[in-house]
PDB file of C-alpha atoms and ligand atoms in Angstrom:
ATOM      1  CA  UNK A  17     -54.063 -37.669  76.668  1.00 96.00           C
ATOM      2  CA  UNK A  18     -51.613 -39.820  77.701  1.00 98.00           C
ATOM      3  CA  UNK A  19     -47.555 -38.842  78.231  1.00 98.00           C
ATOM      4  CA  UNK A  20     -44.793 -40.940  78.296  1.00 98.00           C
ATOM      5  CA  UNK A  21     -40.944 -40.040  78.962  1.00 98.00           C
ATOM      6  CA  UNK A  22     -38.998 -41.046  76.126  1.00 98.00           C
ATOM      7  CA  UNK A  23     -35.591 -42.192  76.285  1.00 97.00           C
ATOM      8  CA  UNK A  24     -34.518 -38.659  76.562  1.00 97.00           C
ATOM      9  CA  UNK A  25     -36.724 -37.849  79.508  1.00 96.00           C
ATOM     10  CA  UNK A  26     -37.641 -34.388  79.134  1.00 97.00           C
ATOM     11  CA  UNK A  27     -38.366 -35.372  75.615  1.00 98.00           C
ATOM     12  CA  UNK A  28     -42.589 -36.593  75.992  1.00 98.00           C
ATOM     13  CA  UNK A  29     -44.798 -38.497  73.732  1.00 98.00           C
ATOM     14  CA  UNK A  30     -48.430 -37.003  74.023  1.00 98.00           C
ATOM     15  CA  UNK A  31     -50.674 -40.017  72.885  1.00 98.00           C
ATOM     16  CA  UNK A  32     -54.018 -38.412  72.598  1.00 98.00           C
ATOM     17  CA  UNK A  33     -57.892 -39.988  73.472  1.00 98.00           C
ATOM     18  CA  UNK A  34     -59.539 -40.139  70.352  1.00 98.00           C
ATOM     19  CA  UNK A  35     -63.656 -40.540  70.403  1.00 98.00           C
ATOM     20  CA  UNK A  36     -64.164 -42.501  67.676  1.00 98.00           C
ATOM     21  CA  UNK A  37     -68.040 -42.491  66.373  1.00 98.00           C
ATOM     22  CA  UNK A  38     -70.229 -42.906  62.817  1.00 98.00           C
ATOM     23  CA  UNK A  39     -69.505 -39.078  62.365  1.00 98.00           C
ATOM     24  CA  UNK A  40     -65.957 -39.030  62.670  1.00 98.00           C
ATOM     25  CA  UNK A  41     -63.664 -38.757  65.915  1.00 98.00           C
ATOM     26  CA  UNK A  42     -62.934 -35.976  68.134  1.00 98.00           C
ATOM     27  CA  UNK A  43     -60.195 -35.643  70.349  1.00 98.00           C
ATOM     28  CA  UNK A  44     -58.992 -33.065  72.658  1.00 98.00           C
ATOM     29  CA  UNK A  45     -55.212 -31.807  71.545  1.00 98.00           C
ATOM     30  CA  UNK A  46     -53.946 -29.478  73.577  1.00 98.00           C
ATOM     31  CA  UNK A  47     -55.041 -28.970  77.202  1.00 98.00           C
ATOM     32  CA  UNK A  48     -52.721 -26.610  79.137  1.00 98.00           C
ATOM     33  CA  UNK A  49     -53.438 -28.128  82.546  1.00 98.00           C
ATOM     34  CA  UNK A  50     -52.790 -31.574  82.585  1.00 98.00           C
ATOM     35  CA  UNK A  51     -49.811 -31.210  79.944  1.00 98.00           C
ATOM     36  CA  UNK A  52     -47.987 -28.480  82.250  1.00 98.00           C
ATOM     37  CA  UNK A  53     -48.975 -30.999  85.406  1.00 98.00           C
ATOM     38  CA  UNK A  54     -47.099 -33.717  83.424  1.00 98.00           C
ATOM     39  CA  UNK A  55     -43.845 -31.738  81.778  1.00 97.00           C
ATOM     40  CA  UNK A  56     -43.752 -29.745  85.422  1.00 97.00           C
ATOM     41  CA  UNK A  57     -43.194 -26.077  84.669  1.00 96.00           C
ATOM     42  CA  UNK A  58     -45.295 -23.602  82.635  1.00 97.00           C
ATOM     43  CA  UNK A  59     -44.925 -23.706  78.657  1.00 97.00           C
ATOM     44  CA  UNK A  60     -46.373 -20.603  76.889  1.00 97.00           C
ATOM     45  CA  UNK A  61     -46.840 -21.166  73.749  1.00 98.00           C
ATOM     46  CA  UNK A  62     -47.345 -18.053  71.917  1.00 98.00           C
ATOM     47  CA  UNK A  63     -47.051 -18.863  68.290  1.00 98.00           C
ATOM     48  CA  UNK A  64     -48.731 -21.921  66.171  1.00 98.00           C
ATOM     49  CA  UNK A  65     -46.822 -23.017  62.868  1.00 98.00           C
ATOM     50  CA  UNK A  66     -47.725 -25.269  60.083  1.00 98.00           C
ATOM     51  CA  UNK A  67     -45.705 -26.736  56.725  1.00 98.00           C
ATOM     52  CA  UNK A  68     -46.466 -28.631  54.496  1.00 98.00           C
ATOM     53  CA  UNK A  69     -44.168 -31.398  52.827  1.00 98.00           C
ATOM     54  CA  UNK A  70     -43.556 -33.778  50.308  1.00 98.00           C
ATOM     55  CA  UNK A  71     -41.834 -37.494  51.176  1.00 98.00           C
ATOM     56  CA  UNK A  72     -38.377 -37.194  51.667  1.00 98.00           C
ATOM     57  CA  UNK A  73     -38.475 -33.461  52.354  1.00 98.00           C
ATOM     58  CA  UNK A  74     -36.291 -32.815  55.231  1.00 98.00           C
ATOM     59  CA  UNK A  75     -36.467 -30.017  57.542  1.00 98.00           C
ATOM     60  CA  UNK A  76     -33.533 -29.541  60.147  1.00 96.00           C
ATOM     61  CA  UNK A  77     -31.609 -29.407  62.184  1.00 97.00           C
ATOM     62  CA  UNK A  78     -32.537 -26.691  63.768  1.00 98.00           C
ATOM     63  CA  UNK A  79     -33.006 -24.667  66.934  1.00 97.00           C
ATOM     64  CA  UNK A  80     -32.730 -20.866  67.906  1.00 96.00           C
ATOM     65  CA  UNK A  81     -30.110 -19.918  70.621  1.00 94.00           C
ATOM     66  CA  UNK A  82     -31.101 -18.295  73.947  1.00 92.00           C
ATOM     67  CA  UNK A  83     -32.770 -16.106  74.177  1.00 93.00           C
ATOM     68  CA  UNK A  84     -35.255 -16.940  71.747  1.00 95.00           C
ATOM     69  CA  UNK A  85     -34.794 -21.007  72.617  1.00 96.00           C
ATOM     70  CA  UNK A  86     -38.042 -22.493  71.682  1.00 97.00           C
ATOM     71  CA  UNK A  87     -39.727 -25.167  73.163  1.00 98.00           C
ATOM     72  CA  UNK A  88     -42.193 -27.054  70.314  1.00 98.00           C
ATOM     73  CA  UNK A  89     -45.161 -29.332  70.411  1.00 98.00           C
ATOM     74  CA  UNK A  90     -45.453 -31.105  67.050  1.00 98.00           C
ATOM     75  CA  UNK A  91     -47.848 -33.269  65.676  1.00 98.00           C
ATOM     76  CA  UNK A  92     -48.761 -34.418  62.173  1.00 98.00           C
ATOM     77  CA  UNK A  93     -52.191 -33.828  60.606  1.00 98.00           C
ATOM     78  CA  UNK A  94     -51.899 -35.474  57.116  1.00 98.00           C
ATOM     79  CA  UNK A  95     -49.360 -38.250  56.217  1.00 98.00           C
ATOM     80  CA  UNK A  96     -46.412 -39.259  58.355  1.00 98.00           C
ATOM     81  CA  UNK A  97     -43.001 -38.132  59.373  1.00 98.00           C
ATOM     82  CA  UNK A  98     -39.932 -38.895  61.005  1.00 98.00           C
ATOM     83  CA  UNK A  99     -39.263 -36.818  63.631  1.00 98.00           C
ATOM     84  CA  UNK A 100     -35.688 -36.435  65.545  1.00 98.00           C
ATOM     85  CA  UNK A 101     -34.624 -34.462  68.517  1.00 98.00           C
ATOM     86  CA  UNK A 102     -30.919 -34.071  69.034  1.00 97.00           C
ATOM     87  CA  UNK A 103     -30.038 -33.130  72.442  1.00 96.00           C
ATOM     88  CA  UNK A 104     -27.376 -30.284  72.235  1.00 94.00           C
ATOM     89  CA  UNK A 105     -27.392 -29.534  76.268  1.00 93.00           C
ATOM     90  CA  UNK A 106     -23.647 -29.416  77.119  1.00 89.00           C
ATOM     91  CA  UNK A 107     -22.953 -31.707  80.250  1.00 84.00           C
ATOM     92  CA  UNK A 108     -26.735 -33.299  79.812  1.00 90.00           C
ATOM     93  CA  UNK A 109     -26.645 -37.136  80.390  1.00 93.00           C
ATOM     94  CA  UNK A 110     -28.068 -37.548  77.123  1.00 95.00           C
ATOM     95  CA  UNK A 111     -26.355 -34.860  75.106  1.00 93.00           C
ATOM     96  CA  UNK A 112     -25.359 -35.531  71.659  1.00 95.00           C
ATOM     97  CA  UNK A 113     -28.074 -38.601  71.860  1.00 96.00           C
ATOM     98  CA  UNK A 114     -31.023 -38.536  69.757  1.00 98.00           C
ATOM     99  CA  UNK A 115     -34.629 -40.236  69.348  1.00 98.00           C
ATOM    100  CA  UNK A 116     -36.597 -40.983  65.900  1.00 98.00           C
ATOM    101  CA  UNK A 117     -40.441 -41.392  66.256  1.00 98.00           C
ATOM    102  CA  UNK A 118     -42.826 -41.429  63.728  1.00 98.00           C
ATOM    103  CA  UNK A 119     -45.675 -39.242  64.326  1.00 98.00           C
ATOM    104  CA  UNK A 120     -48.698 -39.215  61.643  1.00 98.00           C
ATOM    105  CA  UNK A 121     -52.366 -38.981  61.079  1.00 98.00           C
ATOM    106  CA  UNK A 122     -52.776 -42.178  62.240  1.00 98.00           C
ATOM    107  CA  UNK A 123     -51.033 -42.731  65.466  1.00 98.00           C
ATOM    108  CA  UNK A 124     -51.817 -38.787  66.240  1.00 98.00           C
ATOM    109  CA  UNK A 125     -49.290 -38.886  68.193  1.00 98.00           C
ATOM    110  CA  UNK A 126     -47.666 -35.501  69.463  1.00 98.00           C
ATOM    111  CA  UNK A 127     -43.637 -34.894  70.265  1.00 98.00           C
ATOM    112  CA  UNK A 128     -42.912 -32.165  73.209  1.00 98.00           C
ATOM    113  CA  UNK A 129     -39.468 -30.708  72.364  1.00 98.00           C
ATOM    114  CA  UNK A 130     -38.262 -28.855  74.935  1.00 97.00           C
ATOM    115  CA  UNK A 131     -35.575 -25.514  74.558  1.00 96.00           C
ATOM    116  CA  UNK A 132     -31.967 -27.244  74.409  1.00 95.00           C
ATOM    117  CA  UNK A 133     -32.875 -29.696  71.304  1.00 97.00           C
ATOM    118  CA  UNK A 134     -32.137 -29.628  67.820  1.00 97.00           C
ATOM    119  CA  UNK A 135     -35.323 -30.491  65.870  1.00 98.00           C
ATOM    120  CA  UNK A 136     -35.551 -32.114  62.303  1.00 98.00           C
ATOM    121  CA  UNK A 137     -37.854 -34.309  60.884  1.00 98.00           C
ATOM    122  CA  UNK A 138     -38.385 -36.242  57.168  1.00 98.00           C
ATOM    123  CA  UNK A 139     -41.553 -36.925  55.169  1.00 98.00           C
ATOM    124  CA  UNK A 140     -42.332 -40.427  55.057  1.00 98.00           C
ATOM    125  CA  UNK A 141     -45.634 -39.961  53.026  1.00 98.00           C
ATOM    126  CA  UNK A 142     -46.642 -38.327  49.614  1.00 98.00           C
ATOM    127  CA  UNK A 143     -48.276 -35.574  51.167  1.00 98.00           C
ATOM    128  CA  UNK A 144     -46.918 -34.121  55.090  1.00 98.00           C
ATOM    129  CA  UNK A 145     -49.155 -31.315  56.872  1.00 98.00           C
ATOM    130  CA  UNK A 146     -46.857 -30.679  60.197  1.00 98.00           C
ATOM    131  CA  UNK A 147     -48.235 -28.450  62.668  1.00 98.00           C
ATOM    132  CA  UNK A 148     -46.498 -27.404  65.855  1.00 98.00           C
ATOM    133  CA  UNK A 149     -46.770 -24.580  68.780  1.00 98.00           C
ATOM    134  CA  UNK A 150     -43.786 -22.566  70.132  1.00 98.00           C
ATOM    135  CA  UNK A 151     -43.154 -20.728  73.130  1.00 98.00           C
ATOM    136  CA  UNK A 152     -40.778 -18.325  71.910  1.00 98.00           C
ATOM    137  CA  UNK A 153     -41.118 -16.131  68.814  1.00 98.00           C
ATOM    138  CA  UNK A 154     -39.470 -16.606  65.200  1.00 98.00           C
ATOM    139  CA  UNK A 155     -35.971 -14.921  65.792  1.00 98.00           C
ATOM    140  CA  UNK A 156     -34.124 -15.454  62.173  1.00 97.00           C
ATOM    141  CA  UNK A 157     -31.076 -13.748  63.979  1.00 97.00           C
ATOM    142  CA  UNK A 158     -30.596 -16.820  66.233  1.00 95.00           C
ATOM    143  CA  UNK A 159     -31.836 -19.435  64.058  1.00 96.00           C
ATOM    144  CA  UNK A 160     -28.642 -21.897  64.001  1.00 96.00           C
ATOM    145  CA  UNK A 161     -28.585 -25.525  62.596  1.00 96.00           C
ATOM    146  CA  UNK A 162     -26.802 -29.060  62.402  1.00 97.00           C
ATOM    147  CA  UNK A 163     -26.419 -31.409  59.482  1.00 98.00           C
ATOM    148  CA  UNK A 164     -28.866 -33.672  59.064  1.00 98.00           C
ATOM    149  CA  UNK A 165     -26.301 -36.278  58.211  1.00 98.00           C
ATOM    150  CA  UNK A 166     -23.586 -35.292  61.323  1.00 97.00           C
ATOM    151  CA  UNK A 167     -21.480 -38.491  61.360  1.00 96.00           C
ATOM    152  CA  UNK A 168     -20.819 -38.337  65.226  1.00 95.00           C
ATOM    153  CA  UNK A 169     -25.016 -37.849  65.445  1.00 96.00           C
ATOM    154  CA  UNK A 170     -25.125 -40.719  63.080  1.00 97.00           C
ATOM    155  CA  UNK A 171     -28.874 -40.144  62.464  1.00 98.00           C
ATOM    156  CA  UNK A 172     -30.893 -43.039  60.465  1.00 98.00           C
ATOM    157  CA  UNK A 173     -33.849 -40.419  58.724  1.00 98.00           C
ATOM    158  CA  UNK A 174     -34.814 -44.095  57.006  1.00 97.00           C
ATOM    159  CA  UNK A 175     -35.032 -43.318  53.744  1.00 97.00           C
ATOM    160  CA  UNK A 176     -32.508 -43.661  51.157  1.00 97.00           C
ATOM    161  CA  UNK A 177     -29.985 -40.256  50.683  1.00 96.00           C
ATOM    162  CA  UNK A 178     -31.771 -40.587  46.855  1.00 97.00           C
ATOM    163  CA  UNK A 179     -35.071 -39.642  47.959  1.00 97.00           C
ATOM    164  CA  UNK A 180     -33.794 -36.318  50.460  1.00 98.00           C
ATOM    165  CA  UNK A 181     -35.060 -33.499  49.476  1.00 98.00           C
ATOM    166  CA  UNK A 182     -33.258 -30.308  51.685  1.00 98.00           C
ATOM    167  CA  UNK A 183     -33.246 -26.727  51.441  1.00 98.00           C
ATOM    168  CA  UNK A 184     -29.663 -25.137  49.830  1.00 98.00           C
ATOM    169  CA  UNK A 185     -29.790 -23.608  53.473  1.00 97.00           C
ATOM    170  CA  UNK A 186     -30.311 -27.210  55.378  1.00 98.00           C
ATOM    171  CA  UNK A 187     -27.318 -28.646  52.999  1.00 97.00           C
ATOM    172  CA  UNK A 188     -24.691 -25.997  54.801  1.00 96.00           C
ATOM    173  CA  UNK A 189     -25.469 -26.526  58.209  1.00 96.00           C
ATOM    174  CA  UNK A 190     -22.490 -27.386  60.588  1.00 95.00           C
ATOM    175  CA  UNK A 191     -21.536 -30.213  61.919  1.00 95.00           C
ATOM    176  CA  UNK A 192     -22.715 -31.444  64.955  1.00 94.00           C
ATOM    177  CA  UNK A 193     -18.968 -30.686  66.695  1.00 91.00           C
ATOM    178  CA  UNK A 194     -18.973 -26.866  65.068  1.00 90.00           C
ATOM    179  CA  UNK A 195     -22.772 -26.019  66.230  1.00 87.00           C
ATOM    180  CA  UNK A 196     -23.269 -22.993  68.274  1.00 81.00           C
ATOM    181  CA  UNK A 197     -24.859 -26.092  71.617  1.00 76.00           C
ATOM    182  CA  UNK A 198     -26.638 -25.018  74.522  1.00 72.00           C
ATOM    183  CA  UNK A 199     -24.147 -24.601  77.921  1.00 65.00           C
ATOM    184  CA  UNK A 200     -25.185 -26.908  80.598  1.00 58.00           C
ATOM    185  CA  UNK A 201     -28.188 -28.402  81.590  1.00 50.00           C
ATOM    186  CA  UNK A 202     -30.838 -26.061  82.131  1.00 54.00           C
ATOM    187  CA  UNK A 203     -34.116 -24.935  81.251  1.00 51.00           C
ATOM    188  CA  UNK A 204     -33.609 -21.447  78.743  1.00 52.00           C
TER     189      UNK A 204
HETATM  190  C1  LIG B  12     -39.597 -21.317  61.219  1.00 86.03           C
HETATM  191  C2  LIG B  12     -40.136 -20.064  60.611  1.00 86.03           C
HETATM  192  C3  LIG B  12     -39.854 -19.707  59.303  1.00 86.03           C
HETATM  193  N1  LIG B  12     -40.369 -18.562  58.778  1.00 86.03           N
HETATM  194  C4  LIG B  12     -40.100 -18.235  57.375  1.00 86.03           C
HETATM  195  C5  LIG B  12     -38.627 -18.155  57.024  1.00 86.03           C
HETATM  196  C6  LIG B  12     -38.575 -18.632  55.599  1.00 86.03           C
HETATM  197  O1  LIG B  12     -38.838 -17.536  54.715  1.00 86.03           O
HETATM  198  C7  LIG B  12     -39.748 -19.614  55.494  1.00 86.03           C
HETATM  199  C8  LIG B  12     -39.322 -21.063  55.586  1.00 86.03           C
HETATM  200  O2  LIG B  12     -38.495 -21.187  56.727  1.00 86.03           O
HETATM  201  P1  LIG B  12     -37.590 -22.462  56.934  1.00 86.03           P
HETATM  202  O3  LIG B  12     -37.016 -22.894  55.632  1.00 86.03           O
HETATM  203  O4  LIG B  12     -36.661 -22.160  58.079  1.00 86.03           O
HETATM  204  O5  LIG B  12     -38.687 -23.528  57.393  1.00 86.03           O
HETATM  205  P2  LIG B  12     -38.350 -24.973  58.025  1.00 86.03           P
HETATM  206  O6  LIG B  12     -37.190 -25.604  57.336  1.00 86.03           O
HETATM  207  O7  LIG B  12     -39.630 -25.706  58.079  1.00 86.03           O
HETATM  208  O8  LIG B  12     -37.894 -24.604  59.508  1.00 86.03           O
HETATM  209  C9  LIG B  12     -38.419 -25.251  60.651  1.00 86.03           C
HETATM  210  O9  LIG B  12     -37.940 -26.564  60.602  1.00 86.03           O
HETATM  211  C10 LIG B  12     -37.565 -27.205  61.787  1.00 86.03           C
HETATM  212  C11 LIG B  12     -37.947 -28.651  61.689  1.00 86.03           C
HETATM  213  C12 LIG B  12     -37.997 -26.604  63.051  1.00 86.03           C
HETATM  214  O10 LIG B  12     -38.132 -27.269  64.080  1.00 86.03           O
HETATM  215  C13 LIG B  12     -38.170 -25.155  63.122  1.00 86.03           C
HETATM  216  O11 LIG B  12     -39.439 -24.839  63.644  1.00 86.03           O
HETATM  217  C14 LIG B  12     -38.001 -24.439  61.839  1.00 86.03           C
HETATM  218  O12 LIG B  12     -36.635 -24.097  61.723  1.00 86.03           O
HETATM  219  O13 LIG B  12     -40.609 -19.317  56.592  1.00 86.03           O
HETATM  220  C15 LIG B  12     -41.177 -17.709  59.512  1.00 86.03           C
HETATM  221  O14 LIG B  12     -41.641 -16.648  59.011  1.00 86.03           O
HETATM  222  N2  LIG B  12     -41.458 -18.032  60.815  1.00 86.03           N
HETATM  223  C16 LIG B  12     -40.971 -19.182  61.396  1.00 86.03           C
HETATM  224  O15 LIG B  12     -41.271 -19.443  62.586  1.00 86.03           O
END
């Protein structure tokens, strides 16, 4: 597995080894050790989530407040998505900045999200299986959210506002300005 900083640094791409052979391919896609040696603290993931989506299905913003912040590994097993990470650290470098990668099937690429992010992402494909760990438990309570299309965020999701499909629940999310952010810079 290889990880990369993204432009949001404690934001990391996970860019797995595949073994490609006339079976198949295997590849390893999670391995505690080397990921926590990489990120730098311990992540416990305790819980393991998968949806499935349609194109233009999108899911977010959202995050959970402290303290049931969640930290998320994502990764895409059929299709492709957009995935975006808002960073909603007060005083951060990089807060209110966010990055777009596409993570599918093919590139099998995974996104570490660490607690203090917003997390959304869009279905680019006709059929989206997203599956991602968490190192905090569901907490409904402290589920809060942003609007996908916050004009300070000014978030290109690529596809035309058309082809969106969102939740009634994702369509009354605050704006970026009103949104319940993270104080400071620090790991929850
Ligand atoms: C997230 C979650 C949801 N649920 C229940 C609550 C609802 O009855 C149903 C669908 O939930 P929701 O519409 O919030 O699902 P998403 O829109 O995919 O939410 C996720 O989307 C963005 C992209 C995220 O990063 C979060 O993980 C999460 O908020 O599953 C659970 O029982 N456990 C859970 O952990």
């Amino acid at each position: 597995m290889k990880f990369i900083k993204t432009e949001i640094p404690e934001v990391v791409l996970c860019k797995p080894t595949v073994f490609n052979d006339d079976r198949g391919y295997f590849f390893e896609s999670f391995k505690k050790n080397t990921f926590e040696n990489f990120i730098g603290y311990p992540v416990n993931f305790c819980q393991d989530n998968e949806a499935k989506s349609t194109k233009g299905v999108l899911r977010g913003l959202h995050y959970q407040l402290p303290p049931f912040a969640q930290s998320k590994l994502v990764r895409v097993v059929k299709g492709s998505v957009l995935d975006v990470v808002v960073d909603i650290r007060k005083n951060a470098p990089t807060f209110g900045k966010y990055i777009a990668i596409e993570i599918s099937e093919e590139n099998k690429y995974q996104l570490f999200i660490p607690r203090g992010f917003a997390h959304g992402y869009v279905g680019l494909s006709d059929e989206v299986i997203f599956m991602y760990k968490v190192d905090n438990y569901y907490n409904q309570e402290a589920e809060r959210g942003i609007i996908y299309n916050d004009n300070f965020l000014g978030i290109d999701w690529k596809l035309d506002e058309k082809e969106l499909i969102i939740s009634e629940k994702d369509k009354a999310q605050p704006l970026f300005k009103n949104a319940d952010i993270f104080e400071n810079n620090k790991t929850y």
